[in-house]
Short mmCIF file of C-alpha atoms in Angstrom, two decimals:
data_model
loop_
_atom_site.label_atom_id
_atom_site.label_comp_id
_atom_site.label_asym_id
_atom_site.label_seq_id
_atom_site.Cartn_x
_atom_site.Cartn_y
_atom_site.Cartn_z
CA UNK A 42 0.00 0.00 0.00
CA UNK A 43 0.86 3.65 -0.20
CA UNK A 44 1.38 5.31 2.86
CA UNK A 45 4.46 8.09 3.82
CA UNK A 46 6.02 8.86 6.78
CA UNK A 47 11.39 10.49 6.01
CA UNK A 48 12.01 10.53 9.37
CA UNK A 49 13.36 14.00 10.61
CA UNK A 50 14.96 12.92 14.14
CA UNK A 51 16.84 9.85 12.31
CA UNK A 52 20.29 11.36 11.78
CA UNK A 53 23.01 9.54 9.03
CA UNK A 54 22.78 7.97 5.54
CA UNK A 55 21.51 4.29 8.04
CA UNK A 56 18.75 5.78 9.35
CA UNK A 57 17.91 7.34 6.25
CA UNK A 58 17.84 4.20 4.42
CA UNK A 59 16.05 2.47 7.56
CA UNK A 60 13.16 5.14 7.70
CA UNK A 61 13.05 6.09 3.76
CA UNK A 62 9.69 7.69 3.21
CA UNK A 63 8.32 7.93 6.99
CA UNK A 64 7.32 11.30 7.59
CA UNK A 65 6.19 12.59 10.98
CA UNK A 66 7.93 12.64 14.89
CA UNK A 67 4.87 12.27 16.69
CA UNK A 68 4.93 10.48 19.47
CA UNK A 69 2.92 7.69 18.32
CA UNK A 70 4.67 7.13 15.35
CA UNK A 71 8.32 7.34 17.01
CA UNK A 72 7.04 4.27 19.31
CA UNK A 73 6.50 2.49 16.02
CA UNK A 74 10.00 3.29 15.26
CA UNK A 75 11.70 2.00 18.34
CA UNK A 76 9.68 -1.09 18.00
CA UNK A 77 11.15 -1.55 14.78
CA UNK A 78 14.79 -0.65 15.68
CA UNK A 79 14.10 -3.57 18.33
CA UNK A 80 12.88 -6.26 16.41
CA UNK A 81 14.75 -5.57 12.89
CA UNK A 82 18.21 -6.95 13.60
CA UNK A 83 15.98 -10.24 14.80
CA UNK A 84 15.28 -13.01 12.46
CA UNK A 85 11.73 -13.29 14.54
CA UNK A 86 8.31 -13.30 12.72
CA UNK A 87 6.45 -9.65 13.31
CA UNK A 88 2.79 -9.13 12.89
CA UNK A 89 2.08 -5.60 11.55
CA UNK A 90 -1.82 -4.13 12.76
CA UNK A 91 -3.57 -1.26 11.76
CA UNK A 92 -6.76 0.44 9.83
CA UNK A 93 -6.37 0.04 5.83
CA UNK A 94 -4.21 3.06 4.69
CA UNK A 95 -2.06 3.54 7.61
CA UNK A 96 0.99 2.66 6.36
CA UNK A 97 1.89 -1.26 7.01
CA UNK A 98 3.74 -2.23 4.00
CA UNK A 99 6.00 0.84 4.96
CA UNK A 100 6.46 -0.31 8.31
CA UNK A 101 7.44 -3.74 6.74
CA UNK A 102 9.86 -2.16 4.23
CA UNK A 103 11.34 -0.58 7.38
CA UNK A 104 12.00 -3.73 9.29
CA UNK A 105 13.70 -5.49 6.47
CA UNK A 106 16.03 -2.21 5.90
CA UNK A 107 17.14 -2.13 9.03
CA UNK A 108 17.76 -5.91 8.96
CA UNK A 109 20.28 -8.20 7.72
CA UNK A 110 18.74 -9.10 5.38
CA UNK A 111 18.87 -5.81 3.67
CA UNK A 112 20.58 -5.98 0.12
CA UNK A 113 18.32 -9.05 -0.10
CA UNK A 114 14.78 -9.86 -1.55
CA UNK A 115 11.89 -8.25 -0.32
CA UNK A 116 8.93 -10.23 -1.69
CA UNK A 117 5.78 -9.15 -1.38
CA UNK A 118 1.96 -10.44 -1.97
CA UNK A 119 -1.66 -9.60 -0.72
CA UNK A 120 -3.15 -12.65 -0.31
CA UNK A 121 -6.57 -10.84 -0.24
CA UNK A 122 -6.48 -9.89 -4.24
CA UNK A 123 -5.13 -13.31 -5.45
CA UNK A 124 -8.05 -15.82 -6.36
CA UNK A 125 -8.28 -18.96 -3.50
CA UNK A 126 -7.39 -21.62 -5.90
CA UNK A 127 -4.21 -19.71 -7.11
CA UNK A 128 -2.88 -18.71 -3.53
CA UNK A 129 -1.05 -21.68 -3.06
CA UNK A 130 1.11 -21.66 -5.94
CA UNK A 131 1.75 -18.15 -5.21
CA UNK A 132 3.29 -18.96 -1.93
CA UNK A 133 4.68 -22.37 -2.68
CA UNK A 134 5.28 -22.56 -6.89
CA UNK A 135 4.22 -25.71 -8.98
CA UNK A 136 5.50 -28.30 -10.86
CA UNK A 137 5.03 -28.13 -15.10
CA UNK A 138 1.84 -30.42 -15.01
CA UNK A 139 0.70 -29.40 -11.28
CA UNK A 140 -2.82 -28.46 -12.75
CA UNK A 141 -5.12 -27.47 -15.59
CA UNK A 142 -3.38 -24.56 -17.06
CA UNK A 143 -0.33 -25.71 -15.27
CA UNK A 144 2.58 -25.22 -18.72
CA UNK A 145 5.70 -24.48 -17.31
CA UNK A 146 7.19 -24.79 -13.77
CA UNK A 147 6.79 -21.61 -11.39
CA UNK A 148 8.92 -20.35 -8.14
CA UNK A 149 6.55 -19.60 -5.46
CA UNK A 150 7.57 -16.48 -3.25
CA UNK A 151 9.09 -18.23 -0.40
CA UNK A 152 11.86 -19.83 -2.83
CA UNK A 153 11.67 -15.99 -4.14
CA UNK A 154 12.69 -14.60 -0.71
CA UNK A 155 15.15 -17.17 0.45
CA UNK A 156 17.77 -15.58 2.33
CA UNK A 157 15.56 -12.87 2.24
CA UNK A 158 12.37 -10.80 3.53
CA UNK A 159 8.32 -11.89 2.66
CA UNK A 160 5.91 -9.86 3.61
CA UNK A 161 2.41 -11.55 2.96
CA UNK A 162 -0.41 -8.65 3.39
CA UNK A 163 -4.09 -9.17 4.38
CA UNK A 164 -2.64 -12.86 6.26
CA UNK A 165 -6.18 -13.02 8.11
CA UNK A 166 -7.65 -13.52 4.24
CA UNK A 167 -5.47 -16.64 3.67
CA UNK A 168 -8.42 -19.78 3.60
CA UNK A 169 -8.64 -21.98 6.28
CA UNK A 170 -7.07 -25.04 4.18
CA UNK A 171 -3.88 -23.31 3.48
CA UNK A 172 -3.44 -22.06 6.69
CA UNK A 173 -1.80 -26.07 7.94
CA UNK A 174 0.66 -25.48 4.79
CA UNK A 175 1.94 -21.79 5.93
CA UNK A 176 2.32 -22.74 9.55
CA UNK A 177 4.53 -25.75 8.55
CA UNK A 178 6.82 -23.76 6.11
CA UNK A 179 7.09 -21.05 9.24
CA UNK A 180 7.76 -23.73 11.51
CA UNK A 181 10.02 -26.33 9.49
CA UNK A 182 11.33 -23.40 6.98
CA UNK A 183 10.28 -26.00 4.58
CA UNK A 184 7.70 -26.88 1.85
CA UNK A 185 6.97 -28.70 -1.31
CA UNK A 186 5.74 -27.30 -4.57
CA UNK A 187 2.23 -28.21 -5.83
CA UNK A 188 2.79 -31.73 -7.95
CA UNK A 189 6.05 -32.37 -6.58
CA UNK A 190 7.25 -34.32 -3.79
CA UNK A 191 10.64 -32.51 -3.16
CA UNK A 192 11.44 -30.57 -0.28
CA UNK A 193 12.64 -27.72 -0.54
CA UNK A 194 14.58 -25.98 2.52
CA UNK A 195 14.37 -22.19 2.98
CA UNK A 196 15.58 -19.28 5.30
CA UNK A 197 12.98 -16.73 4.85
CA UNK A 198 12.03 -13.90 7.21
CA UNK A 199 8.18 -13.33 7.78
CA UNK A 200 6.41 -10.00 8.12
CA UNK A 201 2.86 -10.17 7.54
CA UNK A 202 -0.35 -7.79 8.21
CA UNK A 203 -3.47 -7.30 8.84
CA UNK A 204 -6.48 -5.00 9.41
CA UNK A 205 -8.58 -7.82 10.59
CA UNK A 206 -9.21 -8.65 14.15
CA UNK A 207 -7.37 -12.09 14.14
CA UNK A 208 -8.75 -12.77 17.69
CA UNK A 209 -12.17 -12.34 16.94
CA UNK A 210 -11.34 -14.64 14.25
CA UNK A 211 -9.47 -17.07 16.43
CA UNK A 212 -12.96 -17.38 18.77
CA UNK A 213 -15.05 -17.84 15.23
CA UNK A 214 -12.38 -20.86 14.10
CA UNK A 215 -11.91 -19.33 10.73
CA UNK A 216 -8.02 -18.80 11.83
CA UNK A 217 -6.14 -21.19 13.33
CA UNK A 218 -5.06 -19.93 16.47
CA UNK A 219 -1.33 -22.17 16.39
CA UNK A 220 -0.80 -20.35 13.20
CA UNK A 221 -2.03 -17.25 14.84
CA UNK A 222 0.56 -17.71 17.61
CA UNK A 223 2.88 -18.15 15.10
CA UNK A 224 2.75 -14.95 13.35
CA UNK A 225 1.98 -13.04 16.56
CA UNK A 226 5.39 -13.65 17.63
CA UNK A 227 6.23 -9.11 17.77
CA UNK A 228 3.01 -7.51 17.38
CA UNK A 229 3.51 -3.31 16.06
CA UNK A 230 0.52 -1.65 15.65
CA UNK A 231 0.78 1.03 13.61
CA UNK A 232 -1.82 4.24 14.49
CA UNK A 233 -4.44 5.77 12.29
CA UNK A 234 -4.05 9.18 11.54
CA UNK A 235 -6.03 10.56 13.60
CA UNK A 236 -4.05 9.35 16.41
CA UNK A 237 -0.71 11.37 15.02
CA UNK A 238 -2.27 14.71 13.92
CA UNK A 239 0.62 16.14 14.82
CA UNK A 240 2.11 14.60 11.44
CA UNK A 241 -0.42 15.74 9.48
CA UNK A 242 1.33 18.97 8.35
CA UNK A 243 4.43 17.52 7.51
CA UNK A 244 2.70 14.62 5.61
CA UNK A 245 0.40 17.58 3.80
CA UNK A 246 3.51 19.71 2.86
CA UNK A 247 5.42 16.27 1.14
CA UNK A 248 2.49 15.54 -0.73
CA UNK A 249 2.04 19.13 -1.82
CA UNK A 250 5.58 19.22 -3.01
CA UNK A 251 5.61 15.75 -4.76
CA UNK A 252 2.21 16.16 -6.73
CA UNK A 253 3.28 19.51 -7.28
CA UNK A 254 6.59 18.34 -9.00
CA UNK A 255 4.77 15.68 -10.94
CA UNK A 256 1.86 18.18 -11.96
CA UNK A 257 4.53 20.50 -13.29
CA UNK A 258 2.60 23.32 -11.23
CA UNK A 259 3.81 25.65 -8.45
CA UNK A 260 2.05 25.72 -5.20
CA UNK A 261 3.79 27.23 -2.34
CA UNK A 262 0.69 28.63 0.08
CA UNK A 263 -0.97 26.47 2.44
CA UNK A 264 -3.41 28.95 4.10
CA UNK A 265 -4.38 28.18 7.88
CA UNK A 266 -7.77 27.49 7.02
CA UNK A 267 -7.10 24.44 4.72
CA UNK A 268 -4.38 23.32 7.38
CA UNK A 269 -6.72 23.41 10.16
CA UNK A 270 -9.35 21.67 7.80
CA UNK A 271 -6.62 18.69 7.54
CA UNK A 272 -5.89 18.52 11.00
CA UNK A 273 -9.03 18.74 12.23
CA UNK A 274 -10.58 16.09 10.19
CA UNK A 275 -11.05 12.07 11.01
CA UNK A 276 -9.47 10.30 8.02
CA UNK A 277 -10.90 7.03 8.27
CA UNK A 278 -9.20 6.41 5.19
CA UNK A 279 -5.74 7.36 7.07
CA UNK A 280 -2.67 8.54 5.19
CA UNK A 281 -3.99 6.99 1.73
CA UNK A 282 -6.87 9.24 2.01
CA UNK A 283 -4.90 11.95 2.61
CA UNK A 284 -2.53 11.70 -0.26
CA UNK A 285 -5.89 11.30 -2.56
CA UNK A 286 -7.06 14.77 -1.41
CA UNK A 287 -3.87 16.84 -1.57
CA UNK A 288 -3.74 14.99 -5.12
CA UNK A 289 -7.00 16.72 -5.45
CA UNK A 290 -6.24 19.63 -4.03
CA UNK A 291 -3.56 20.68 -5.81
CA UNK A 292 -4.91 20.08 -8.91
CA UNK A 293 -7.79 22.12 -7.97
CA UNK A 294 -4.66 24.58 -7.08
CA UNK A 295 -5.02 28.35 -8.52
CA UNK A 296 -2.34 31.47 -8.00
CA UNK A 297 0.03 29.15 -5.81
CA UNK A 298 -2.58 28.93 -3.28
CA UNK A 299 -3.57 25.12 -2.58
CA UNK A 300 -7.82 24.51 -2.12
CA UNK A 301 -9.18 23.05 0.49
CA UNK A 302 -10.40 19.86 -0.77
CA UNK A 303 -12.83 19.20 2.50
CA UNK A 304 -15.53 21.46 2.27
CA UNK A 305 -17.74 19.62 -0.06
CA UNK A 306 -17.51 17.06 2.78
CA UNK A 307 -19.28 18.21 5.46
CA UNK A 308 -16.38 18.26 7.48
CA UNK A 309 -18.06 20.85 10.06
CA UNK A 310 -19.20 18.80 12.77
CA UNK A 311 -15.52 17.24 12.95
CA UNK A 312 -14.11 20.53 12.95
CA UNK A 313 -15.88 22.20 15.91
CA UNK A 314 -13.73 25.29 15.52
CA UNK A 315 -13.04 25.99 11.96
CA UNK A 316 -16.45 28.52 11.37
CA UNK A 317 -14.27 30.51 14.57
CA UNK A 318 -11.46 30.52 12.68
CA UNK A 319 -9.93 34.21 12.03
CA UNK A 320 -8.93 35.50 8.97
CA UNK A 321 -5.68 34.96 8.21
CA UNK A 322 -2.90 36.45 5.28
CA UNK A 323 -2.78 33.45 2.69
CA UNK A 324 1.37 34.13 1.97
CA UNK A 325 1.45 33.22 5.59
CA UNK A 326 4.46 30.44 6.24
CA UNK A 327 3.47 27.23 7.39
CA UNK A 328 5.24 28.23 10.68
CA UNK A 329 2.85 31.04 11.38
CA UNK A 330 -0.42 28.58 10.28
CA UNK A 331 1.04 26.54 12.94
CA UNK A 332 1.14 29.35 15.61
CA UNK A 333 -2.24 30.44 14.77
CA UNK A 334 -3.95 26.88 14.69
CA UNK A 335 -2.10 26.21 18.29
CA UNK A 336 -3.19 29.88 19.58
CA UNK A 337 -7.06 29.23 18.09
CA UNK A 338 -6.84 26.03 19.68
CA UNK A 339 -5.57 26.89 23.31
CA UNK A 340 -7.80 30.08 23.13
CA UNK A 341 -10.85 27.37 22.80
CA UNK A 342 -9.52 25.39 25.71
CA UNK A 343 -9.39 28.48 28.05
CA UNK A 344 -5.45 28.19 27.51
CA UNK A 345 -5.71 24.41 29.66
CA UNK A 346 -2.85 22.64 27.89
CA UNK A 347 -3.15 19.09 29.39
CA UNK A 348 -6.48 17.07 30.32
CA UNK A 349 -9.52 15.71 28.51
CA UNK A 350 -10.55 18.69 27.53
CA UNK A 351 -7.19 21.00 26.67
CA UNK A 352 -6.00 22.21 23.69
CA UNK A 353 -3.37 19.08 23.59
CA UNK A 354 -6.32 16.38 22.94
CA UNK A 355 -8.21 18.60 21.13
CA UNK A 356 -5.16 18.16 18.60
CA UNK A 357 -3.92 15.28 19.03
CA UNK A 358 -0.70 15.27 20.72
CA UNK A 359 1.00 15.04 24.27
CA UNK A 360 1.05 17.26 26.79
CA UNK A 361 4.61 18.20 27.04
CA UNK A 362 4.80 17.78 23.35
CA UNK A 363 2.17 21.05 22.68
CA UNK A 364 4.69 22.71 25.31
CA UNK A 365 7.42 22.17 23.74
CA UNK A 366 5.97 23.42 20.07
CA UNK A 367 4.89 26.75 22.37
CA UNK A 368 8.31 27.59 23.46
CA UNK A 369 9.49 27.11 20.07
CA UNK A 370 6.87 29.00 18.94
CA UNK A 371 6.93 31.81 21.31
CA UNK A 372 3.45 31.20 22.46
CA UNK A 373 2.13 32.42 25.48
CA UNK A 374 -0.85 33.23 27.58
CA UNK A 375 -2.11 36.83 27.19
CA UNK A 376 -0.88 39.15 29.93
CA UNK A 377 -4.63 39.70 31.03
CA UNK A 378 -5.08 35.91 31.22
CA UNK A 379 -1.97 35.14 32.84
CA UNK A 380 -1.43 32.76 35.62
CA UNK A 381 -0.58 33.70 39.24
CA UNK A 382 3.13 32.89 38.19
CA UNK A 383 3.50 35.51 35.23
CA UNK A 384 5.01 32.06 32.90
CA UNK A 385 1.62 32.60 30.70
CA UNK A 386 0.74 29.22 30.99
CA UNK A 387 -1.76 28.13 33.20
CA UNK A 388 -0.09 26.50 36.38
CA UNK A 389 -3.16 23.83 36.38
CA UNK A 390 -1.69 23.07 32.85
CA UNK A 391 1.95 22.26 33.72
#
């Protein structure tokens, strides 16, 4: 799948090459991250959950970069878009003969990845018949091609993923929960968007700049109002969604100014604050749309940074995270609204 996060606090050509394409430093996603750091150098079988469009194949790519395995294969297949009877020559090949249709021999992708990385996508689609076959060859790192009796040995590392409930499935018996265990081995769930708004900018400005390039147009002004529009909204579509509407949007682009792509969508009642929105220069940088979303944002909390109900929920991110972004930003409580300790924040907040 497509989904983006280059990762700003990796440092050196490794981490580069680890991270390629992961953009954000929330908090959410940097736990990924570690998780990844942990389990790459392992040969251990990692289960990869999430929503569709949140970036799992990324996550995958990821693991085997920072592996050593990299400079190897890195096979992949969705076993939800290949047909039932076919998925078993996918994985294991067949013999010249195996079947009807069957003309020449063919290399399955676990002989592909030997020595490598596979990364099988939508695993909780996989039919209950094959599931016996693919615990075996994760077990014994062994398998047989369809119409032969050979054995072929392999030394494949396993990443697969799912946005199924494999539990639920586990309880219905239409997964094997042995196999289950199997893959379970180092879960990473990977958040929806919504859970890392803090990325959202970032991941809107890359898009901008790579549709932009491939559009041949110039768009260089993203007012506040669209970038509060983005943050503010739910995505249940996650980070493919996203890249679909700034796709959108900047074709829909005009004077170097990029559209806001959400307004057809009835996006209001998930944006409680953008009607109170001010008014706000459009050649503003995306620095200042950042300083006026947080200031429009604390101003609706009563300037309470932490707690259910302060501006750090409201988008998104940690406490001491929306702290830190108001030092750098040089944001502060109005003198009139001050606490009793002149900081300008709110000593409740702290």
């Amino acid at each position: 799948m497509t989904g983006y996060a280059t990762v700003t606090y990796a440092a050196g050509d490794q981490a580069e090459r680890r991270f390629d394409r992961i953009i954000g430093n929330s908090a959410a996603l940097e736990s990924v991250l570690d998780q990844v750091e942990q389990v790459a150098p392992t040969n251990s079988t990692v289960l990869i959950e999430g929503e569709t469009g949140t970036g799992k194949e990324l996550i995958a790519h990821a693991i085997h970069n920072a592996s050593r395995r990299y400079g190897r294969a890195f096979i992949k297949l969705n076993c939800a878009a290949i047909p039932l009877d076919l998925l078993e020559s996918e994985l294991f090949g067949h013999e010249k003969g195996a079947f009807t249709g069957a003309i020449a021999q063919k290399i399955g992708r676990f002989e592909m990845a030997d020595k490598g990385t596979l990364f099988l996508d939508e695993v909780g689609d996989i039919p209950p018949a094959l599931q016996p076959k693919l615990l075996r060859v994760l077990q014994e790192q062994e398998f047989e091609r369809l119409g032969s009796g050979r054995t072929h040995k392999v030394d494949v590392r396993l990443v697969a993923a799912t946005n199924r409930d494999l539990v639920k499935m586990v309880l219905r018996e239409q997964f094997r929960s042995d196999l289950y265990y199997r893959l379970n081995v180092f879960p990473i769930l990977v958040p929806a968007l919504r859970e890392r708004r803090q990325d959202i900018p970032a991941l809107v400005t890359h898009f901008v700049k790579l549709f932009s390039r491939r559009m041949g147009k110039q768009v260089d002004r993203i007012p506040p109002e669209t970038m509060a529009a983005f943050q503010w909204y739910s995505w249940p579509g996650n980070i493919r969604e996203l890249q679909n509407l700034v796709e959108r949007a900047v074709i829909l682009s005009k004077d170097g100014m990029l559209l806001n792509p959400l307004h057809k969508m009835q996006t209001e009642p998930m944006i409680p604050s953008l009607h109170r929105l001010r008014t706000f220069q459009s050649s503003m940088t995306l620095e200042d749309s950042d300083r006026a979303l947080l200031v429009e944002t604390l101003e609706q909390a009563g300037w309470v940074v932490g707690g259910p109900r302060g501006a750090a929920a409201k988008l998104g991110l940690k406490r001491t995270t929306l702290l830190a972004k108001m030092r750098r930003l040089e944001i502060s409580r109005p003198i009139h609204q001050e606490g009793t300790d002149g900081s300008g924040i709110a000593p409740e907040t702290i």
